[in-house]
Amino acid sequence: MVKALVTGGAGFIGSNLVISLVEKGYQLTVVDDLSMGVKANLATVADQVEFHEHDVCDHEFMHSILDEDFDYIYYLAAIASVADSVERPYETHQVNQESVVDTLEYLRVKGYQPKKFLFTSSAAVYGNYPELPKREDSRVQPLTPYAVDKYASERFTIDYGDLYGLSTVAIRFFNVFGPRQNPNSPYSGVLSIVTNCLLKDQQFTLYGDGSQTRDFIYVKDIVNALIFISEATNSYGVYNIGYGKKHALLDVIRMFEEAAGKKLKIQFAEARNGDIQESLADITRLKELGFKANWGLENGLREYWEYADGKSKW
Ligand code: UD2
């Protein structure tokens, strides 16, 4: 049986990934300290997953888990809030970088050779340079502890491949949306906040005029891409994952209203400090590997709404 480890597997993207891997017949181990994830995210697969509620910074514990010698390791555990990293740079560093390096080092020392070690990073590493679209070799400008740690962990991931022969890849997510994204912080993904407002008939605050663009991608396409990249024997280095299309926020909100059959009450406010105006992924590398997204933005929005509205089980 194929054995996979997903750290952060109770979180938004992690739980969607775990469920897909279970459906593929993989034997799953999940490590998540539930600081951001929730166990309920894995309710439908609870009896098919070995779940450890544990901090990835506990090196001894992680070593005992890694001794299971996995075929695939998906490293999604992170403190995913940029704002949190600015407030608590050292603590978030322990999670977002130290734990990753320790895992890679343990694999090296023990001579474990997973078919792939996949680290998940973020478009945050690109910072504010205006060049678009962002290619994996575009200039980076990590402006926050979160982005610094993500970038450094990417480099460690790739270097452990180049220097020590581990098969590794690093992924840069653009704006992911879909079921189980937590809407409860002002820095949660904007579409989870929109969903929450639509469901509760609450007013949504749109920062700026809505012309800012993002490369929004549905979580099911993200999960398919993660699995595709990890299983491709010729994948290496860094991959952007987005649709390679940019949409103005207000246009996406209009598309979502259509999917929901409901109007969003919008209040406009000053643009957020540090908000970037445009973001767009160049996904040439992903396409060259042979990946094709099969959901797309409109289908994704429709399915997300059906899930959120309780019409479809996930
Ligand atoms: C994404 C990441 C962030 C960081 C950044 C790097 C997410 C959730 N956030 O931020 O962690 O990596 O990229 O560039 O993936 N907005 C509103 N109202 C709200 C919330 C958001 O108008 O209640 C706007 C926000 O000002 C921004 C857009 O919606 O212009 C998207 O916001 P976001 O927080 O979902 O994502 P982003 O790209 O700013």
mmCIF file of N, CA and C in Angstrom, residues 34-157:
data_model
loop_
_atom_site.group_PDB
_atom_site.id
_atom_site.type_symbol
_atom_site.label_atom_id
_atom_site.label_comp_id
_atom_site.label_asym_id
_atom_site.label_seq_id
_atom_site.Cartn_x
_atom_site.Cartn_y
_atom_site.Cartn_z
ATOM 1 N N LEU A 34 -3.951 21.167 15.411
ATOM 2 C CA LEU A 34 -5.285 21.786 15.474
ATOM 3 C C LEU A 34 -5.225 23.246 15.930
ATOM 4 N N SER A 35 -4.076 23.895 15.709
ATOM 5 C CA SER A 35 -4.009 25.316 16.039
ATOM 6 C C SER A 35 -4.771 26.130 14.997
ATOM 7 N N MET A 36 -4.814 25.629 13.791
ATOM 8 C CA MET A 36 -5.609 26.293 12.750
ATOM 9 C C MET A 36 -6.617 25.316 12.146
ATOM 10 N N GLY A 37 -6.213 24.079 12.002
ATOM 11 C CA GLY A 37 -7.117 23.078 11.432
ATOM 12 C C GLY A 37 -8.139 22.621 12.462
ATOM 13 N N VAL A 38 -9.140 21.911 12.015
ATOM 14 C CA VAL A 38 -10.115 21.319 12.936
ATOM 15 C C VAL A 38 -10.343 19.864 12.548
ATOM 16 N N LYS A 39 -10.547 19.041 13.567
ATOM 17 C CA LYS A 39 -10.684 17.616 13.331
ATOM 18 C C LYS A 39 -11.909 17.295 12.477
ATOM 19 N N ALA A 40 -12.933 18.121 12.634
ATOM 20 C CA ALA A 40 -14.169 17.895 11.881
ATOM 21 C C ALA A 40 -13.908 17.916 10.373
ATOM 22 N N ASN A 41 -12.845 18.587 9.944
ATOM 23 C CA ASN A 41 -12.515 18.619 8.513
ATOM 24 C C ASN A 41 -12.249 17.227 7.966
ATOM 25 N N LEU A 42 -11.872 16.296 8.860
ATOM 26 C CA LEU A 42 -11.539 14.936 8.420
ATOM 27 C C LEU A 42 -12.618 13.931 8.821
ATOM 28 N N ALA A 43 -13.781 14.457 9.224
ATOM 29 C CA ALA A 43 -14.832 13.574 9.759
ATOM 30 C C ALA A 43 -15.173 12.426 8.807
ATOM 31 N N THR A 44 -15.229 12.714 7.505
ATOM 32 C CA THR A 44 -15.682 11.670 6.569
ATOM 33 C C THR A 44 -14.648 10.563 6.360
ATOM 34 N N VAL A 45 -13.412 10.807 6.779
ATOM 35 C CA VAL A 45 -12.374 9.784 6.582
ATOM 36 C C VAL A 45 -11.708 9.382 7.901
ATOM 37 N N ALA A 46 -12.337 9.780 9.010
ATOM 38 C CA ALA A 46 -11.704 9.616 10.330
ATOM 39 C C ALA A 46 -11.208 8.196 10.577
ATOM 40 N N ASP A 47 -11.997 7.186 10.154
ATOM 41 C CA ASP A 47 -11.574 5.815 10.476
ATOM 42 C C ASP A 47 -10.571 5.266 9.459
ATOM 43 N N GLN A 48 -10.216 6.064 8.464
ATOM 44 C CA GLN A 48 -9.232 5.587 7.480
ATOM 45 C C GLN A 48 -7.904 6.318 7.575
ATOM 46 N N VAL A 49 -7.795 7.186 8.591
ATOM 47 C CA VAL A 49 -6.591 8.013 8.700
ATOM 48 C C VAL A 49 -5.980 7.825 10.083
ATOM 49 N N GLU A 50 -4.658 7.687 10.131
ATOM 50 C CA GLU A 50 -3.983 7.672 11.433
ATOM 51 C C GLU A 50 -3.704 9.125 11.788
ATOM 52 N N PHE A 51 -4.439 9.629 12.767
ATOM 53 C CA PHE A 51 -4.368 11.049 13.081
ATOM 54 C C PHE A 51 -3.568 11.304 14.354
ATOM 55 N N HIS A 52 -2.608 12.231 14.286
ATOM 56 C CA HIS A 52 -1.834 12.608 15.472
ATOM 57 C C HIS A 52 -2.038 14.090 15.733
ATOM 58 N N GLU A 53 -2.655 14.388 16.868
ATOM 59 C CA GLU A 53 -2.777 15.805 17.235
ATOM 60 C C GLU A 53 -1.468 16.210 17.888
ATOM 61 N N HIS A 54 -0.593 16.793 17.120
ATOM 62 C CA HIS A 54 0.741 17.052 17.635
ATOM 63 C C HIS A 54 1.406 18.195 16.868
ATOM 64 N N ASP A 55 2.318 18.859 17.560
ATOM 65 C CA ASP A 55 3.042 19.991 16.994
ATOM 66 C C ASP A 55 4.216 19.475 16.145
ATOM 67 N N VAL A 56 4.343 19.967 14.928
ATOM 68 C CA VAL A 56 5.471 19.523 14.084
ATOM 69 C C VAL A 56 6.820 20.012 14.606
ATOM 70 N N CYS A 57 6.798 20.935 15.582
ATOM 71 C CA CYS A 57 8.062 21.416 16.151
ATOM 72 C C CYS A 57 8.637 20.451 17.177
ATOM 73 N N ASP A 58 7.882 19.439 17.559
ATOM 74 C CA ASP A 58 8.397 18.415 18.474
ATOM 75 C C ASP A 58 9.215 17.428 17.632
ATOM 76 N N HIS A 59 10.525 17.675 17.597
ATOM 77 C CA HIS A 59 11.376 16.923 16.670
ATOM 78 C C HIS A 59 11.378 15.434 16.961
ATOM 79 N N GLU A 60 11.467 15.086 18.250
ATOM 80 C CA GLU A 60 11.513 13.649 18.571
ATOM 81 C C GLU A 60 10.259 12.935 18.098
ATOM 82 N N PHE A 61 9.152 13.590 18.338
ATOM 83 C CA PHE A 61 7.892 13.005 17.889
ATOM 84 C C PHE A 61 7.889 12.852 16.358
ATOM 85 N N MET A 62 8.305 13.903 15.683
ATOM 86 C CA MET A 62 8.307 13.845 14.212
ATOM 87 C C MET A 62 9.245 12.749 13.715
ATOM 88 N N HIS A 63 10.364 12.573 14.384
ATOM 89 C CA HIS A 63 11.286 11.517 13.946
ATOM 90 C C HIS A 63 10.625 10.143 14.060
ATOM 91 N N SER A 64 9.869 9.957 15.151
ATOM 92 C CA SER A 64 9.228 8.643 15.328
ATOM 93 C C SER A 64 8.191 8.411 14.228
ATOM 94 N N ILE A 65 7.546 9.476 13.802
ATOM 95 C CA ILE A 65 6.571 9.353 12.707
ATOM 96 C C ILE A 65 7.309 9.062 11.389
ATOM 97 N N LEU A 66 8.395 9.803 11.170
ATOM 98 C CA LEU A 66 9.128 9.649 9.899
ATOM 99 C C LEU A 66 9.748 8.262 9.758
ATOM 100 N N ASP A 67 9.945 7.593 10.889
ATOM 101 C CA ASP A 67 10.483 6.229 10.843
ATOM 102 C C ASP A 67 9.531 5.247 10.166
ATOM 103 N N GLU A 68 8.294 5.696 9.914
ATOM 104 C CA GLU A 68 7.385 4.826 9.149
ATOM 105 C C GLU A 68 7.787 4.741 7.673
ATOM 106 N N ASP A 69 8.732 5.583 7.269
ATOM 107 C CA ASP A 69 9.296 5.532 5.922
ATOM 108 C C ASP A 69 8.215 5.656 4.830
ATOM 109 N N PHE A 70 7.772 6.886 4.630
ATOM 110 C CA PHE A 70 6.647 7.152 3.728
ATOM 111 C C PHE A 70 7.058 7.170 2.256
ATOM 112 N N ASP A 71 6.081 6.849 1.411
ATOM 113 C CA ASP A 71 6.296 7.002 -0.033
ATOM 114 C C ASP A 71 6.205 8.472 -0.430
ATOM 115 N N TYR A 72 5.253 9.176 0.203
ATOM 116 C CA TYR A 72 5.069 10.598 -0.114
ATOM 117 C C TYR A 72 4.944 11.394 1.171
ATOM 118 N N ILE A 73 5.608 12.538 1.200
ATOM 119 C CA ILE A 73 5.447 13.449 2.337
ATOM 120 C C ILE A 73 4.974 14.789 1.787
ATOM 121 N N TYR A 74 3.809 15.207 2.275
ATOM 122 C CA TYR A 74 3.250 16.509 1.880
ATOM 123 C C TYR A 74 3.360 17.421 3.086
ATOM 124 N N TYR A 75 4.209 18.419 2.980
ATOM 125 C CA TYR A 75 4.459 19.282 4.132
ATOM 126 C C TYR A 75 3.618 20.554 4.027
ATOM 127 N N LEU A 76 2.433 20.505 4.672
ATOM 128 C CA LEU A 76 1.526 21.656 4.622
ATOM 129 C C LEU A 76 1.422 22.373 5.955
ATOM 130 N N ALA A 77 1.961 21.774 7.013
ATOM 131 C CA ALA A 77 1.835 22.409 8.327
ATOM 132 C C ALA A 77 2.518 23.772 8.297
ATOM 133 N N ALA A 78 1.810 24.773 8.773
ATOM 134 C CA ALA A 78 2.372 26.126 8.791
ATOM 135 C C ALA A 78 1.470 27.024 9.614
ATOM 136 N N ILE A 79 2.041 28.117 10.083
ATOM 137 C CA ILE A 79 1.174 29.181 10.596
ATOM 138 C C ILE A 79 0.928 30.073 9.394
ATOM 139 N N ALA A 80 -0.261 29.955 8.861
ATOM 140 C CA ALA A 80 -0.527 30.497 7.524
ATOM 141 C C ALA A 80 -0.896 31.973 7.541
ATOM 142 N N SER A 81 -0.870 32.577 8.702
ATOM 143 C CA SER A 81 -1.273 33.981 8.749
ATOM 144 C C SER A 81 -0.056 34.902 8.693
ATOM 145 N N VAL A 82 -0.027 35.729 7.660
ATOM 146 C CA VAL A 82 1.064 36.690 7.508
ATOM 147 C C VAL A 82 1.072 37.648 8.700
ATOM 148 N N ALA A 83 -0.128 38.094 9.097
ATOM 149 C CA ALA A 83 -0.228 39.048 10.209
ATOM 150 C C ALA A 83 0.336 38.434 11.482
ATOM 151 N N ASP A 84 0.058 37.157 11.700
ATOM 152 C CA ASP A 84 0.563 36.459 12.874
ATOM 153 C C ASP A 84 2.094 36.417 12.853
ATOM 154 N N SER A 85 2.660 36.224 11.678
ATOM 155 C CA SER A 85 4.125 36.144 11.581
ATOM 156 C C SER A 85 4.767 37.488 11.907
ATOM 157 N N VAL A 86 4.051 38.558 11.641
ATOM 158 C CA VAL A 86 4.580 39.889 11.965
ATOM 159 C C VAL A 86 4.511 40.102 13.481
ATOM 160 N N GLU A 87 3.464 39.577 14.108
ATOM 161 C CA GLU A 87 3.302 39.687 15.568
ATOM 162 C C GLU A 87 4.260 38.773 16.332
ATOM 163 N N ARG A 88 4.471 37.563 15.815
ATOM 164 C CA ARG A 88 5.235 36.542 16.551
ATOM 165 C C ARG A 88 6.284 35.918 15.635
ATOM 166 N N PRO A 89 7.266 36.728 15.188
ATOM 167 C CA PRO A 89 8.175 36.230 14.142
ATOM 168 C C PRO A 89 8.971 34.995 14.528
ATOM 169 N N TYR A 90 9.387 34.917 15.804
ATOM 170 C CA TYR A 90 10.241 33.777 16.154
ATOM 171 C C TYR A 90 9.431 32.496 16.283
ATOM 172 N N GLU A 91 8.264 32.615 16.912
ATOM 173 C CA GLU A 91 7.421 31.421 17.054
ATOM 174 C C GLU A 91 6.988 30.880 15.699
ATOM 175 N N THR A 92 6.583 31.769 14.821
ATOM 176 C CA THR A 92 6.123 31.295 13.505
ATOM 177 C C THR A 92 7.297 30.725 12.702
ATOM 178 N N HIS A 93 8.473 31.276 12.952
ATOM 179 C CA HIS A 93 9.682 30.761 12.289
ATOM 180 C C HIS A 93 9.937 29.293 12.666
ATOM 181 N N GLN A 94 9.691 28.974 13.956
ATOM 182 C CA GLN A 94 9.901 27.585 14.395
ATOM 183 C C GLN A 94 9.047 26.626 13.562
ATOM 184 N N VAL A 95 7.826 27.047 13.297
ATOM 185 C CA VAL A 95 6.902 26.179 12.557
ATOM 186 C C VAL A 95 7.193 26.246 11.051
ATOM 187 N N ASN A 96 7.338 27.469 10.551
ATOM 188 C CA ASN A 96 7.366 27.655 9.095
ATOM 189 C C ASN A 96 8.729 27.356 8.466
ATOM 190 N N GLN A 97 9.770 27.295 9.309
ATOM 191 C CA GLN A 97 11.067 26.930 8.734
ATOM 192 C C GLN A 97 11.796 25.816 9.494
ATOM 193 N N GLU A 98 11.979 26.015 10.814
ATOM 194 C CA GLU A 98 12.774 25.037 11.581
ATOM 195 C C GLU A 98 12.251 23.612 11.432
ATOM 196 N N SER A 99 10.950 23.468 11.534
ATOM 197 C CA SER A 99 10.377 22.113 11.515
ATOM 198 C C SER A 99 10.600 21.458 10.148
ATOM 199 N N VAL A 100 10.599 22.265 9.118
ATOM 200 C CA VAL A 100 10.791 21.740 7.760
ATOM 201 C C VAL A 100 12.227 21.243 7.604
ATOM 202 N N VAL A 101 13.172 22.077 8.054
ATOM 203 C CA VAL A 101 14.585 21.710 7.922
ATOM 204 C C VAL A 101 14.883 20.475 8.754
ATOM 205 N N ASP A 102 14.289 20.422 9.942
ATOM 206 C CA ASP A 102 14.536 19.248 10.791
ATOM 207 C C ASP A 102 14.027 17.968 10.113
ATOM 208 N N THR A 103 12.889 18.058 9.489
ATOM 209 C CA THR A 103 12.340 16.884 8.796
ATOM 210 C C THR A 103 13.254 16.460 7.648
ATOM 211 N N LEU A 104 13.672 17.430 6.844
ATOM 212 C CA LEU A 104 14.565 17.112 5.723
ATOM 213 C C LEU A 104 15.862 16.487 6.233
ATOM 214 N N GLU A 105 16.380 17.063 7.314
ATOM 215 C CA GLU A 105 17.640 16.568 7.859
ATOM 216 C C GLU A 105 17.501 15.137 8.376
ATOM 217 N N TYR A 106 16.367 14.861 9.017
ATOM 218 C CA TYR A 106 16.161 13.498 9.526
ATOM 219 C C TYR A 106 16.077 12.505 8.363
ATOM 220 N N LEU A 107 15.404 12.901 7.312
ATOM 221 C CA LEU A 107 15.327 12.017 6.133
ATOM 222 C C LEU A 107 16.728 11.743 5.602
ATOM 223 N N ARG A 108 17.539 12.806 5.545
ATOM 224 C CA ARG A 108 18.913 12.662 5.022
ATOM 225 C C ARG A 108 19.741 11.728 5.898
ATOM 226 N N VAL A 109 19.720 12.023 7.204
ATOM 227 C CA VAL A 109 20.570 11.258 8.123
ATOM 228 C C VAL A 109 20.183 9.787 8.120
ATOM 229 N N LYS A 110 18.877 9.543 8.076
ATOM 230 C CA LYS A 110 18.402 8.155 8.131
ATOM 231 C C LYS A 110 18.419 7.461 6.765
ATOM 232 N N GLY A 111 18.674 8.235 5.740
ATOM 233 C CA GLY A 111 18.722 7.639 4.403
ATOM 234 C C GLY A 111 17.360 7.271 3.842
ATOM 235 N N TYR A 112 16.295 7.894 4.380
ATOM 236 C CA TYR A 112 14.967 7.635 3.805
ATOM 237 C C TYR A 112 14.865 8.336 2.461
ATOM 238 N N GLN A 113 14.197 7.686 1.539
ATOM 239 C CA GLN A 113 14.084 8.245 0.178
ATOM 240 C C GLN A 113 12.630 8.220 -0.277
ATOM 241 N N PRO A 114 11.785 9.116 0.281
ATOM 242 C CA PRO A 114 10.412 9.131 -0.212
ATOM 243 C C PRO A 114 10.391 9.399 -1.719
ATOM 244 N N LYS A 115 9.341 8.895 -2.374
ATOM 245 C CA LYS A 115 9.243 9.153 -3.824
ATOM 246 C C LYS A 115 9.185 10.654 -4.065
ATOM 247 N N LYS A 116 8.572 11.382 -3.120
ATOM 248 C CA LYS A 116 8.592 12.844 -3.205
ATOM 249 C C LYS A 116 8.388 13.464 -1.831
ATOM 250 N N PHE A 117 9.163 14.497 -1.572
ATOM 251 C CA PHE A 117 8.914 15.377 -0.428
ATOM 252 C C PHE A 117 8.405 16.670 -1.029
ATOM 253 N N LEU A 118 7.165 17.026 -0.697
ATOM 254 C CA LEU A 118 6.557 18.205 -1.310
ATOM 255 C C LEU A 118 6.317 19.263 -0.246
ATOM 256 N N PHE A 119 6.926 20.425 -0.433
ATOM 257 C CA PHE A 119 6.751 21.539 0.513
ATOM 258 C C PHE A 119 5.841 22.591 -0.110
ATOM 259 N N THR A 120 4.911 23.105 0.698
ATOM 260 C CA THR A 120 3.973 24.097 0.145
ATOM 261 C C THR A 120 4.327 25.502 0.614
ATOM 262 N N SER A 121 4.541 26.357 -0.371
ATOM 263 C CA SER A 121 4.909 27.746 -0.126
ATOM 264 C C SER A 121 3.807 28.651 -0.681
ATOM 265 N N SER A 122 4.144 29.889 -0.908
ATOM 266 C CA SER A 122 3.097 30.868 -1.217
ATOM 267 C C SER A 122 3.598 31.928 -2.193
ATOM 268 N N ALA A 123 2.650 32.507 -2.916
ATOM 269 C CA ALA A 123 2.969 33.630 -3.803
ATOM 270 C C ALA A 123 3.473 34.831 -3.009
ATOM 271 N N ALA A 124 3.323 34.776 -1.680
ATOM 272 C CA ALA A 124 3.839 35.865 -0.834
ATOM 273 C C ALA A 124 5.332 36.090 -1.038
ATOM 274 N N VAL A 125 6.055 35.050 -1.485
ATOM 275 C CA VAL A 125 7.510 35.226 -1.658
ATOM 276 C C VAL A 125 7.831 36.266 -2.747
ATOM 277 N N TYR A 126 6.887 36.526 -3.650
ATOM 278 C CA TYR A 126 7.159 37.475 -4.748
ATOM 279 C C TYR A 126 7.117 38.935 -4.299
ATOM 280 N N GLY A 127 6.413 39.199 -3.181
ATOM 281 C CA GLY A 127 6.373 40.566 -2.676
ATOM 282 C C GLY A 127 5.682 41.530 -3.618
ATOM 283 N N ASN A 128 6.225 42.742 -3.690
ATOM 284 C CA ASN A 128 5.515 43.824 -4.389
ATOM 285 C C ASN A 128 6.090 44.216 -5.736
ATOM 286 N N TYR A 129 7.037 43.482 -6.264
ATOM 287 C CA TYR A 129 7.544 43.868 -7.587
ATOM 288 C C TYR A 129 6.397 43.818 -8.600
ATOM 289 N N PRO A 130 6.391 44.759 -9.526
ATOM 290 C CA PRO A 130 5.237 44.835 -10.426
ATOM 291 C C PRO A 130 5.243 43.832 -11.587
ATOM 292 N N GLU A 131 6.373 43.156 -11.860
ATOM 293 C CA GLU A 131 6.381 42.290 -13.040
ATOM 294 C C GLU A 131 5.299 41.216 -12.945
ATOM 295 N N LEU A 132 4.565 41.046 -14.021
ATOM 296 C CA LEU A 132 3.531 40.003 -14.085
ATOM 297 C C LEU A 132 3.607 39.322 -15.443
ATOM 298 N N PRO A 133 3.221 38.066 -15.593
ATOM 299 C CA PRO A 133 2.891 37.160 -14.497
ATOM 300 C C PRO A 133 4.152 36.734 -13.753
ATOM 301 N N LYS A 134 3.949 36.156 -12.587
ATOM 302 C CA LYS A 134 5.080 35.710 -11.777
ATOM 303 C C LYS A 134 5.545 34.345 -12.248
ATOM 304 N N ARG A 135 6.792 34.307 -12.704
ATOM 305 C CA ARG A 135 7.396 33.017 -13.052
ATOM 306 C C ARG A 135 8.163 32.518 -11.829
ATOM 307 N N GLU A 136 8.411 31.240 -11.809
ATOM 308 C CA GLU A 136 9.115 30.687 -10.640
ATOM 309 C C GLU A 136 10.496 31.311 -10.489
ATOM 310 N N ASP A 137 11.057 31.809 -11.617
ATOM 311 C CA ASP A 137 12.370 32.442 -11.500
ATOM 312 C C ASP A 137 12.282 33.968 -11.498
ATOM 313 N N SER A 138 11.083 34.523 -11.317
ATOM 314 C CA SER A 138 10.957 35.975 -11.145
ATOM 315 C C SER A 138 11.649 36.386 -9.854
ATOM 316 N N ARG A 139 11.965 37.675 -9.776
ATOM 317 C CA ARG A 139 12.597 38.176 -8.555
ATOM 318 C C ARG A 139 11.688 37.945 -7.358
ATOM 319 N N VAL A 140 12.261 37.575 -6.254
ATOM 320 C CA VAL A 140 11.446 37.445 -5.051
ATOM 321 C C VAL A 140 11.732 38.621 -4.135
ATOM 322 N N GLN A 141 10.762 38.883 -3.262
ATOM 323 C CA GLN A 141 10.901 39.983 -2.311
ATOM 324 C C GLN A 141 10.101 39.621 -1.053
ATOM 325 N N PRO A 142 10.669 38.730 -0.255
ATOM 326 C CA PRO A 142 9.904 38.297 0.935
ATOM 327 C C PRO A 142 9.874 39.420 1.968
ATOM 328 N N LEU A 143 8.699 39.982 2.191
ATOM 329 C CA LEU A 143 8.589 41.205 2.984
ATOM 330 C C LEU A 143 8.181 40.975 4.436
ATOM 331 N N THR A 144 7.804 39.768 4.765
ATOM 332 C CA THR A 144 7.333 39.482 6.126
ATOM 333 C C THR A 144 8.034 38.214 6.619
ATOM 334 N N PRO A 145 8.042 37.996 7.948
ATOM 335 C CA PRO A 145 8.636 36.742 8.445
ATOM 336 C C PRO A 145 8.006 35.526 7.759
ATOM 337 N N TYR A 146 6.724 35.576 7.513
ATOM 338 C CA TYR A 146 6.047 34.459 6.837
ATOM 339 C C TYR A 146 6.693 34.186 5.479
ATOM 340 N N ALA A 147 6.856 35.245 4.689
ATOM 341 C CA ALA A 147 7.407 35.084 3.341
ATOM 342 C C ALA A 147 8.878 34.675 3.385
ATOM 343 N N VAL A 148 9.627 35.236 4.354
ATOM 344 C CA VAL A 148 11.046 34.866 4.502
ATOM 345 C C VAL A 148 11.162 33.378 4.805
ATOM 346 N N ASP A 149 10.343 32.909 5.760
ATOM 347 C CA ASP A 149 10.405 31.486 6.139
ATOM 348 C C ASP A 149 9.969 30.581 4.999
ATOM 349 N N LYS A 150 8.932 30.987 4.289
ATOM 350 C CA LYS A 150 8.470 30.158 3.172
ATOM 351 C C LYS A 150 9.565 30.070 2.111
ATOM 352 N N TYR A 151 10.165 31.212 1.816
ATOM 353 C CA TYR A 151 11.201 31.211 0.781
ATOM 354 C C TYR A 151 12.400 30.369 1.215
ATOM 355 N N ALA A 152 12.839 30.568 2.458
ATOM 356 C CA ALA A 152 14.003 29.810 2.939
ATOM 357 C C ALA A 152 13.693 28.310 2.952
ATOM 358 N N SER A 153 12.498 27.946 3.365
ATOM 359 C CA SER A 153 12.140 26.520 3.412
ATOM 360 C C SER A 153 12.061 25.926 2.009
ATOM 361 N N GLU A 154 11.616 26.733 1.062
ATOM 362 C CA GLU A 154 11.656 26.273 -0.345
ATOM 363 C C GLU A 154 13.081 25.939 -0.739
ATOM 364 N N ARG A 155 13.995 26.878 -0.401
ATOM 365 C CA ARG A 155 15.395 26.695 -0.821
ATOM 366 C C ARG A 155 15.998 25.465 -0.145
ATOM 367 N N PHE A 156 15.689 25.287 1.155
ATOM 368 C CA PHE A 156 16.177 24.081 1.832
ATOM 369 C C PHE A 156 15.620 22.835 1.137
ATOM 370 N N THR A 157 14.349 22.890 0.812
ATOM 371 C CA THR A 157 13.707 21.734 0.172
ATOM 372 C C THR A 157 14.424 21.396 -1.137
#
